[in-house]
């Protein structure tokens, strides 16, 4: 019952084919090739064996076999992730959940949907639409990404400012443990007792179990949505305007910002009518009842003008609203046209630090001699700096990675964190040592051990081993957050 | 370094007095008396020693000493809890956090407040009010209960339907581990990476650590709030009306229900103008902008009438709104006047099961020969049945407890859970074995072990030991939820 008795690859394939149709147990290189990486294609590897079970019982049995022989298991949804969280393990099984694609139930009264993990994000809203409902979180990849992956990475999107991340929109999860047992987390009611493990599982990147069913909350489709676009002649003013909207007590459905390089690239691509001479552009969507939207659009427009907007424009039709968003939504491919390569970062900062971080990032850009375009969820403080580089110029990829690390460290320094919605995976595992101290990482390892005592669930992702930490921290890097004394006011 | 070397009580007192002022290390019975129970005064015990530290460093040192000698530690806030979660351990230290009462910071731009754990719930909203902000969750005990306790029990309140429970209103926690180390959970940004432990800690009833700082989200005070009262001639219709409001896409700020015994008692006490001939009463508060509230009040009133309300009344002033709420808020003491004793239950069910559960509860009431008054957060599906009894009648307390257990089991059976906002503590530890199967409870124990390997944090609360489970489950009780086959529709 230990690894020394582990069957060889051919015997394992036979074991799996005992209960999964043979064509869904894959071990040849060619058929496994499409699974070698996720959306962040710089990190790739080939799995030992790929299995595509169809039932929860089959998942349990795969897990039992892997547990018995201590074989690593990496779960994979649609493979659209951006942190190499689903990168295969060369010594392990890749457990692909794409056959779990059924919507099991839509309950309009409870406003919930019970889903298999392979259901596409957008398919949920499409199925809920006849009831006047939709699913809130909308990652850019929503046409392709699946709900199981959304849970594993705690995905975000434009609408998360108002409606929350994936973690805020879940009711219940069914999960298979490393031992192959099915457990239920959460409930269909508003609360559940016992330890609340829902948020712990959400965003845990396949390190704690394999999700086999997800029940999400649905939201009523708003009666009306309108978008206001505003141009500013510097990023500082635009950053302040973001804070101004929130301080007014208005929570927009989306509040997005682009800087000059992004505006120019997006406009050339989408012809949305963006002011190409602006240094910063805000897109602010408001939704709700007719009366509410009308009132808030007027309030936000006036605020933008007072705070120094050089241009404003309010969508007067659904077509115009779609056009204004088109530029934003195509900003990544648009930037791809003006640079041979780009590296998309993902960090989150307190909203109040927006202008400061953008200014610092500009200094770093000059220091590293690399251009950066910013397209991001400003209302959330979730930045997506795109570093423009040319992988064919020797040393430029390395300089880009270092520039990226500096940006993430800057996020931590101002009280934010190294990811907003893309996850840690393989990509940001080193920066975890800057974000957390040894006590906190030890706590994470204890939690990991509580779910996965043999350490076979997605090994090498998410949480760094402690001995790596000192090495990385002692490089020439800014002070760890815990080293500085916090300032404490005392109002009582 | 183990329990055999443990100092005696007098030596321990001296150890604590080395770094805590002598008057805040208590070991005489008279001074410790006020701490022997929380708000659920049926479960009482005296601690070995009570300490009231003032600084985080003192808390760390108390924890280090208790860890070294394996002494149980029970943390206590304001002591207003309702599940005996803060009941002292006769062999342990009671760690009282009432001296941690400072508001450390209010940040209106980030809309957050940084608080010591002993800050009273209502004091947060009072301090935030000059900025037009307030703190959402509002337990009935909000004038007295403290934020640390709110986090430990994941407290609710009338406004939680729209604004969420405590767990939905937190940004960051600082916590001292059982080993005496300070760790930070969450961040000031919208998201944080690593395992999301915030919800796990929230509601963990002092089993995982001692909370020493809490950063909460603040909400903008609504421009307008109005309440609509509606009487119905049966609970079924009122239950359907609750579902009807939610199905319309309206989320009220509060949606409360009372049944006939509660209406009559509350009206006699508060003179709010409730229709005493109604079988059920709904109070529905709407808040937001002027325009939004006006539109929604009209919509809800029409809906109530269509669904069979026999009377409706809309508050026309702040005074009238306060009066309509006064009856609801004083319902517990009002019921206290019509019965020698009452036992307040707390269970949560899917909203769609409301009418069914109320009907079943009425049958149980007849079966046990005990009256029950219902006052509850109907929108949330969070029930508070008050069982009326007389402790002086032999056997009536025992019958009440059994009736209560049946109600909780009914909640589980329809897909709900055994607590909505009061917690498990000592009171509901047996029912945990009905709610969860052995695999799930084993997972809870593994989590507990990851934080508290020596098991000294609030022992005997929250999570039952496995050997108790079979005993309780094999009594003449309904089937465990996992024994029945779920019905699966397949819409895809």
PDB file of C-alpha atoms in Angstrom, chain A residues 211-409:
ATOM      1  CA  UNK A 211     -14.796  19.817  -7.356  1.00  0.00           C
ATOM      2  CA  UNK A 212     -17.572  17.690  -8.870  1.00  0.00           C
ATOM      3  CA  UNK A 213     -20.634  19.921  -8.406  1.00  0.00           C
ATOM      4  CA  UNK A 214     -21.236  23.625  -7.864  1.00  0.00           C
ATOM      5  CA  UNK A 215     -24.420  25.429  -6.815  1.00  0.00           C
ATOM      6  CA  UNK A 216     -24.243  29.142  -7.625  1.00  0.00           C
ATOM      7  CA  UNK A 217     -26.422  32.124  -6.759  1.00  0.00           C
ATOM      8  CA  UNK A 218     -28.218  33.821  -9.643  1.00  0.00           C
ATOM      9  CA  UNK A 219     -28.952  37.547  -9.849  1.00  0.00           C
ATOM     10  CA  UNK A 220     -31.981  39.308 -11.343  1.00  0.00           C
ATOM     11  CA  UNK A 221     -31.128  40.849 -14.716  1.00  0.00           C
ATOM     12  CA  UNK A 222     -31.139  44.633 -14.272  1.00  0.00           C
ATOM     13  CA  UNK A 223     -33.929  46.595 -15.936  1.00  0.00           C
ATOM     14  CA  UNK A 224     -31.451  49.030 -17.425  1.00  0.00           C
ATOM     15  CA  UNK A 225     -27.697  49.466 -17.930  1.00  0.00           C
ATOM     16  CA  UNK A 226     -25.881  52.524 -19.244  1.00  0.00           C
ATOM     17  CA  UNK A 227     -22.199  53.325 -19.590  1.00  0.00           C
ATOM     18  CA  UNK A 228     -20.429  56.657 -19.228  1.00  0.00           C
ATOM     19  CA  UNK A 229     -17.012  57.205 -20.807  1.00  0.00           C
ATOM     20  CA  UNK A 230     -14.705  59.965 -19.551  1.00  0.00           C
ATOM     21  CA  UNK A 231     -11.269  61.099 -20.787  1.00  0.00           C
ATOM     22  CA  UNK A 232      -8.694  62.716 -18.465  1.00  0.00           C
ATOM     23  CA  UNK A 233      -5.433  64.482 -19.195  1.00  0.00           C
ATOM     24  CA  UNK A 234      -3.520  62.592 -16.514  1.00  0.00           C
ATOM     25  CA  UNK A 235      -3.774  59.277 -14.676  1.00  0.00           C
ATOM     26  CA  UNK A 236      -3.673  60.913 -11.233  1.00  0.00           C
ATOM     27  CA  UNK A 237      -6.931  62.780 -11.911  1.00  0.00           C
ATOM     28  CA  UNK A 238      -8.576  59.660 -13.323  1.00  0.00           C
ATOM     29  CA  UNK A 239      -7.466  57.661 -10.267  1.00  0.00           C
ATOM     30  CA  UNK A 240      -8.979  60.296  -8.002  1.00  0.00           C
ATOM     31  CA  UNK A 241     -12.215  60.171 -10.017  1.00  0.00           C
ATOM     32  CA  UNK A 242     -12.469  56.417  -9.352  1.00  0.00           C
ATOM     33  CA  UNK A 243     -12.240  57.092  -5.606  1.00  0.00           C
ATOM     34  CA  UNK A 244     -14.729  59.951  -6.005  1.00  0.00           C
ATOM     35  CA  UNK A 245     -17.436  57.693  -7.460  1.00  0.00           C
ATOM     36  CA  UNK A 246     -17.074  55.142  -4.671  1.00  0.00           C
ATOM     37  CA  UNK A 247     -16.945  57.844  -1.990  1.00  0.00           C
ATOM     38  CA  UNK A 248     -20.313  59.100  -3.280  1.00  0.00           C
ATOM     39  CA  UNK A 249     -21.867  55.794  -2.269  1.00  0.00           C
ATOM     40  CA  UNK A 250     -22.328  54.614  -5.846  1.00  0.00           C
ATOM     41  CA  UNK A 251     -21.216  51.097  -6.726  1.00  0.00           C
ATOM     42  CA  UNK A 252     -21.047  50.877 -10.520  1.00  0.00           C
ATOM     43  CA  UNK A 253     -21.649  47.541 -12.260  1.00  0.00           C
ATOM     44  CA  UNK A 254     -18.176  48.076 -13.756  1.00  0.00           C
ATOM     45  CA  UNK A 255     -15.533  50.801 -13.450  1.00  0.00           C
ATOM     46  CA  UNK A 256     -12.636  50.251 -15.821  1.00  0.00           C
ATOM     47  CA  UNK A 257      -9.575  52.330 -16.632  1.00  0.00           C
ATOM     48  CA  UNK A 258      -7.143  52.406 -19.552  1.00  0.00           C
ATOM     49  CA  UNK A 259      -4.014  54.490 -19.959  1.00  0.00           C
ATOM     50  CA  UNK A 260      -2.757  56.229 -23.115  1.00  0.00           C
ATOM     51  CA  UNK A 261      -0.949  53.290 -24.790  1.00  0.00           C
ATOM     52  CA  UNK A 262      -3.996  51.086 -24.198  1.00  0.00           C
ATOM     53  CA  UNK A 263      -6.449  53.751 -25.426  1.00  0.00           C
ATOM     54  CA  UNK A 264      -4.528  54.277 -28.660  1.00  0.00           C
ATOM     55  CA  UNK A 265      -4.177  50.552 -29.354  1.00  0.00           C
ATOM     56  CA  UNK A 266      -7.823  49.800 -28.518  1.00  0.00           C
ATOM     57  CA  UNK A 267      -9.171  52.668 -30.633  1.00  0.00           C
ATOM     58  CA  UNK A 268      -7.084  51.645 -33.658  1.00  0.00           C
ATOM     59  CA  UNK A 269      -8.513  48.129 -33.283  1.00  0.00           C
ATOM     60  CA  UNK A 270     -12.160  48.696 -32.284  1.00  0.00           C
ATOM     61  CA  UNK A 271     -13.019  52.248 -33.510  1.00  0.00           C
ATOM     62  CA  UNK A 272     -15.105  52.839 -30.412  1.00  0.00           C
ATOM     63  CA  UNK A 273     -14.663  56.616 -30.543  1.00  0.00           C
ATOM     64  CA  UNK A 274     -12.189  56.818 -27.634  1.00  0.00           C
ATOM     65  CA  UNK A 275     -10.353  60.170 -27.254  1.00  0.00           C
ATOM     66  CA  UNK A 276      -6.834  59.189 -28.425  1.00  0.00           C
ATOM     67  CA  UNK A 277      -5.282  62.329 -26.937  1.00  0.00           C
ATOM     68  CA  UNK A 278      -6.440  61.428 -23.396  1.00  0.00           C
ATOM     69  CA  UNK A 279      -3.894  60.161 -20.870  1.00  0.00           C
ATOM     70  CA  UNK A 280      -6.504  58.050 -19.107  1.00  0.00           C
ATOM     71  CA  UNK A 281      -9.975  56.804 -19.918  1.00  0.00           C
ATOM     72  CA  UNK A 282     -12.673  55.624 -17.520  1.00  0.00           C
ATOM     73  CA  UNK A 283     -15.634  53.458 -18.487  1.00  0.00           C
ATOM     74  CA  UNK A 284     -18.285  53.402 -15.782  1.00  0.00           C
ATOM     75  CA  UNK A 285     -21.379  51.226 -16.125  1.00  0.00           C
ATOM     76  CA  UNK A 286     -24.432  51.717 -13.928  1.00  0.00           C
ATOM     77  CA  UNK A 287     -27.306  49.268 -13.726  1.00  0.00           C
ATOM     78  CA  UNK A 288     -30.582  48.961 -11.844  1.00  0.00           C
ATOM     79  CA  UNK A 289     -34.069  50.383 -12.276  1.00  0.00           C
ATOM     80  CA  UNK A 290     -34.679  53.114 -14.908  1.00  0.00           C
ATOM     81  CA  UNK A 291     -35.024  55.803 -12.249  1.00  0.00           C
ATOM     82  CA  UNK A 292     -31.930  54.753 -10.350  1.00  0.00           C
ATOM     83  CA  UNK A 293     -29.688  54.549 -13.435  1.00  0.00           C
ATOM     84  CA  UNK A 294     -30.875  57.927 -14.732  1.00  0.00           C
ATOM     85  CA  UNK A 295     -30.144  59.578 -11.389  1.00  0.00           C
ATOM     86  CA  UNK A 296     -26.725  57.953 -10.968  1.00  0.00           C
ATOM     87  CA  UNK A 297     -25.535  58.542 -14.539  1.00  0.00           C
ATOM     88  CA  UNK A 298     -26.220  62.274 -14.088  1.00  0.00           C
ATOM     89  CA  UNK A 299     -24.441  62.273 -10.737  1.00  0.00           C
ATOM     90  CA  UNK A 300     -21.359  60.456 -12.059  1.00  0.00           C
ATOM     91  CA  UNK A 301     -21.118  62.638 -15.179  1.00  0.00           C
ATOM     92  CA  UNK A 302     -21.230  65.797 -13.091  1.00  0.00           C
ATOM     93  CA  UNK A 303     -18.601  64.388 -10.724  1.00  0.00           C
ATOM     94  CA  UNK A 304     -16.262  63.489 -13.601  1.00  0.00           C
ATOM     95  CA  UNK A 305     -16.580  67.002 -15.023  1.00  0.00           C
ATOM     96  CA  UNK A 306     -15.964  68.616 -11.616  1.00  0.00           C
ATOM     97  CA  UNK A 307     -12.873  66.455 -11.137  1.00  0.00           C
ATOM     98  CA  UNK A 308     -11.417  67.545 -14.479  1.00  0.00           C
ATOM     99  CA  UNK A 309     -12.641  65.153 -17.188  1.00  0.00           C
ATOM    100  CA  UNK A 310     -11.762  66.609 -20.593  1.00  0.00           C
ATOM    101  CA  UNK A 311     -14.465  64.618 -22.426  1.00  0.00           C
ATOM    102  CA  UNK A 312     -17.537  62.628 -21.357  1.00  0.00           C
ATOM    103  CA  UNK A 313     -20.016  60.553 -23.338  1.00  0.00           C
ATOM    104  CA  UNK A 314     -23.055  58.583 -22.138  1.00  0.00           C
ATOM    105  CA  UNK A 315     -24.361  55.608 -24.130  1.00  0.00           C
ATOM    106  CA  UNK A 316     -27.798  56.373 -25.582  1.00  0.00           C
ATOM    107  CA  UNK A 317     -28.584  52.870 -26.832  1.00  0.00           C
ATOM    108  CA  UNK A 318     -27.643  49.248 -26.277  1.00  0.00           C
ATOM    109  CA  UNK A 319     -25.611  49.405 -29.515  1.00  0.00           C
ATOM    110  CA  UNK A 320     -23.619  52.381 -28.252  1.00  0.00           C
ATOM    111  CA  UNK A 321     -23.059  50.697 -24.884  1.00  0.00           C
ATOM    112  CA  UNK A 322     -21.737  47.578 -26.650  1.00  0.00           C
ATOM    113  CA  UNK A 323     -19.437  49.737 -28.811  1.00  0.00           C
ATOM    114  CA  UNK A 324     -17.943  51.553 -25.809  1.00  0.00           C
ATOM    115  CA  UNK A 325     -17.208  48.198 -24.158  1.00  0.00           C
ATOM    116  CA  UNK A 326     -15.860  46.669 -27.361  1.00  0.00           C
ATOM    117  CA  UNK A 327     -12.655  48.721 -27.151  1.00  0.00           C
ATOM    118  CA  UNK A 328     -12.078  47.685 -23.553  1.00  0.00           C
ATOM    119  CA  UNK A 329     -12.828  44.035 -24.199  1.00  0.00           C
ATOM    120  CA  UNK A 330     -10.482  43.856 -27.170  1.00  0.00           C
ATOM    121  CA  UNK A 331      -7.702  45.809 -25.464  1.00  0.00           C
ATOM    122  CA  UNK A 332      -5.490  42.765 -24.908  1.00  0.00           C
ATOM    123  CA  UNK A 333      -5.463  41.606 -28.551  1.00  0.00           C
ATOM    124  CA  UNK A 334      -5.226  45.280 -29.597  1.00  0.00           C
ATOM    125  CA  UNK A 335      -2.055  45.710 -27.545  1.00  0.00           C
ATOM    126  CA  UNK A 336      -0.837  42.439 -29.074  1.00  0.00           C
ATOM    127  CA  UNK A 337      -0.800  44.232 -32.446  1.00  0.00           C
ATOM    128  CA  UNK A 338       1.551  47.008 -31.340  1.00  0.00           C
ATOM    129  CA  UNK A 339       4.208  44.810 -29.715  1.00  0.00           C
ATOM    130  CA  UNK A 340       5.772  41.476 -30.685  1.00  0.00           C
ATOM    131  CA  UNK A 341       4.956  40.098 -27.206  1.00  0.00           C
ATOM    132  CA  UNK A 342       3.267  41.225 -24.030  1.00  0.00           C
ATOM    133  CA  UNK A 343       3.121  39.865 -20.487  1.00  0.00           C
ATOM    134  CA  UNK A 344      -0.177  40.372 -18.631  1.00  0.00           C
ATOM    135  CA  UNK A 345       0.266  40.975 -14.908  1.00  0.00           C
ATOM    136  CA  UNK A 346      -2.451  40.738 -12.250  1.00  0.00           C
ATOM    137  CA  UNK A 347      -2.189  42.515  -8.914  1.00  0.00           C
ATOM    138  CA  UNK A 348      -4.649  44.116  -6.512  1.00  0.00           C
ATOM    139  CA  UNK A 349      -4.186  47.283  -4.481  1.00  0.00           C
ATOM    140  CA  UNK A 350      -6.362  49.352  -2.135  1.00  0.00           C
ATOM    141  CA  UNK A 351      -8.308  51.748  -4.351  1.00  0.00           C
ATOM    142  CA  UNK A 352      -6.793  54.742  -2.573  1.00  0.00           C
ATOM    143  CA  UNK A 353      -3.319  53.764  -3.850  1.00  0.00           C
ATOM    144  CA  UNK A 354      -4.278  53.805  -7.524  1.00  0.00           C
ATOM    145  CA  UNK A 355      -2.614  57.054  -8.604  1.00  0.00           C
ATOM    146  CA  UNK A 356       0.512  56.354  -6.536  1.00  0.00           C
ATOM    147  CA  UNK A 357       1.014  52.880  -7.992  1.00  0.00           C
ATOM    148  CA  UNK A 358       0.483  54.057 -11.577  1.00  0.00           C
ATOM    149  CA  UNK A 359       3.105  56.773 -11.078  1.00  0.00           C
ATOM    150  CA  UNK A 360       5.591  54.324  -9.543  1.00  0.00           C
ATOM    151  CA  UNK A 361       4.954  51.869 -12.348  1.00  0.00           C
ATOM    152  CA  UNK A 362       5.805  54.591 -14.878  1.00  0.00           C
ATOM    153  CA  UNK A 363       9.157  55.119 -13.117  1.00  0.00           C
ATOM    154  CA  UNK A 364       9.862  51.368 -13.247  1.00  0.00           C
ATOM    155  CA  UNK A 365       8.940  51.358 -16.926  1.00  0.00           C
ATOM    156  CA  UNK A 366      11.641  53.959 -17.593  1.00  0.00           C
ATOM    157  CA  UNK A 367      14.120  52.146 -15.363  1.00  0.00           C
ATOM    158  CA  UNK A 368      13.668  48.853 -17.209  1.00  0.00           C
ATOM    159  CA  UNK A 369      13.333  50.445 -20.635  1.00  0.00           C
ATOM    160  CA  UNK A 370      10.091  48.570 -21.280  1.00  0.00           C
ATOM    161  CA  UNK A 371       6.753  50.082 -22.206  1.00  0.00           C
ATOM    162  CA  UNK A 372       3.692  49.204 -20.165  1.00  0.00           C
ATOM    163  CA  UNK A 373       0.021  49.540 -21.114  1.00  0.00           C
ATOM    164  CA  UNK A 374      -2.594  49.526 -18.374  1.00  0.00           C
ATOM    165  CA  UNK A 375      -6.071  48.076 -18.793  1.00  0.00           C
ATOM    166  CA  UNK A 376      -7.760  47.281 -15.533  1.00  0.00           C
ATOM    167  CA  UNK A 377     -10.643  46.935 -13.104  1.00  0.00           C
ATOM    168  CA  UNK A 378     -10.069  50.312 -11.451  1.00  0.00           C
ATOM    169  CA  UNK A 379     -13.042  50.160  -9.106  1.00  0.00           C
ATOM    170  CA  UNK A 380     -11.706  46.945  -7.574  1.00  0.00           C
ATOM    171  CA  UNK A 381      -8.099  48.140  -7.514  1.00  0.00           C
ATOM    172  CA  UNK A 382      -7.344  45.098  -9.700  1.00  0.00           C
ATOM    173  CA  UNK A 383      -4.515  46.070 -12.078  1.00  0.00           C
ATOM    174  CA  UNK A 384      -3.629  44.358 -15.347  1.00  0.00           C
ATOM    175  CA  UNK A 385      -0.405  46.014 -16.493  1.00  0.00           C
ATOM    176  CA  UNK A 386       0.666  44.671 -19.902  1.00  0.00           C
ATOM    177  CA  UNK A 387       4.433  44.794 -20.256  1.00  0.00           C
ATOM    178  CA  UNK A 388       5.382  45.120 -23.928  1.00  0.00           C
ATOM    179  CA  UNK A 389       8.526  43.273 -24.997  1.00  0.00           C
ATOM    180  CA  UNK A 390      10.182  41.345 -27.774  1.00  0.00           C
ATOM    181  CA  UNK A 391      11.167  37.803 -26.870  1.00  0.00           C
ATOM    182  CA  UNK A 392      13.620  37.805 -29.812  1.00  0.00           C
ATOM    183  CA  UNK A 393      15.750  40.520 -28.204  1.00  0.00           C
ATOM    184  CA  UNK A 394      18.220  38.712 -25.920  1.00  0.00           C
ATOM    185  CA  UNK A 395      17.576  39.396 -22.232  1.00  0.00           C
ATOM    186  CA  UNK A 396      14.271  41.173 -22.785  1.00  0.00           C
ATOM    187  CA  UNK A 397      12.092  38.316 -21.467  1.00  0.00           C
ATOM    188  CA  UNK A 398      14.187  38.131 -18.285  1.00  0.00           C
ATOM    189  CA  UNK A 399      13.969  41.932 -17.870  1.00  0.00           C
ATOM    190  CA  UNK A 400      10.198  41.685 -18.365  1.00  0.00           C
ATOM    191  CA  UNK A 401       9.864  39.027 -15.672  1.00  0.00           C
ATOM    192  CA  UNK A 402      11.887  41.113 -13.247  1.00  0.00           C
ATOM    193  CA  UNK A 403       9.846  44.226 -14.035  1.00  0.00           C
ATOM    194  CA  UNK A 404       6.725  42.132 -13.408  1.00  0.00           C
ATOM    195  CA  UNK A 405       8.047  40.964 -10.044  1.00  0.00           C
ATOM    196  CA  UNK A 406       8.725  44.556  -9.040  1.00  0.00           C
ATOM    197  CA  UNK A 407       5.149  45.519  -9.891  1.00  0.00           C
ATOM    198  CA  UNK A 408       3.792  42.706  -7.706  1.00  0.00           C
ATOM    199  CA  UNK A 409       6.084  43.681  -4.844  1.00  0.00           C
TER     200      UNK A 409
END
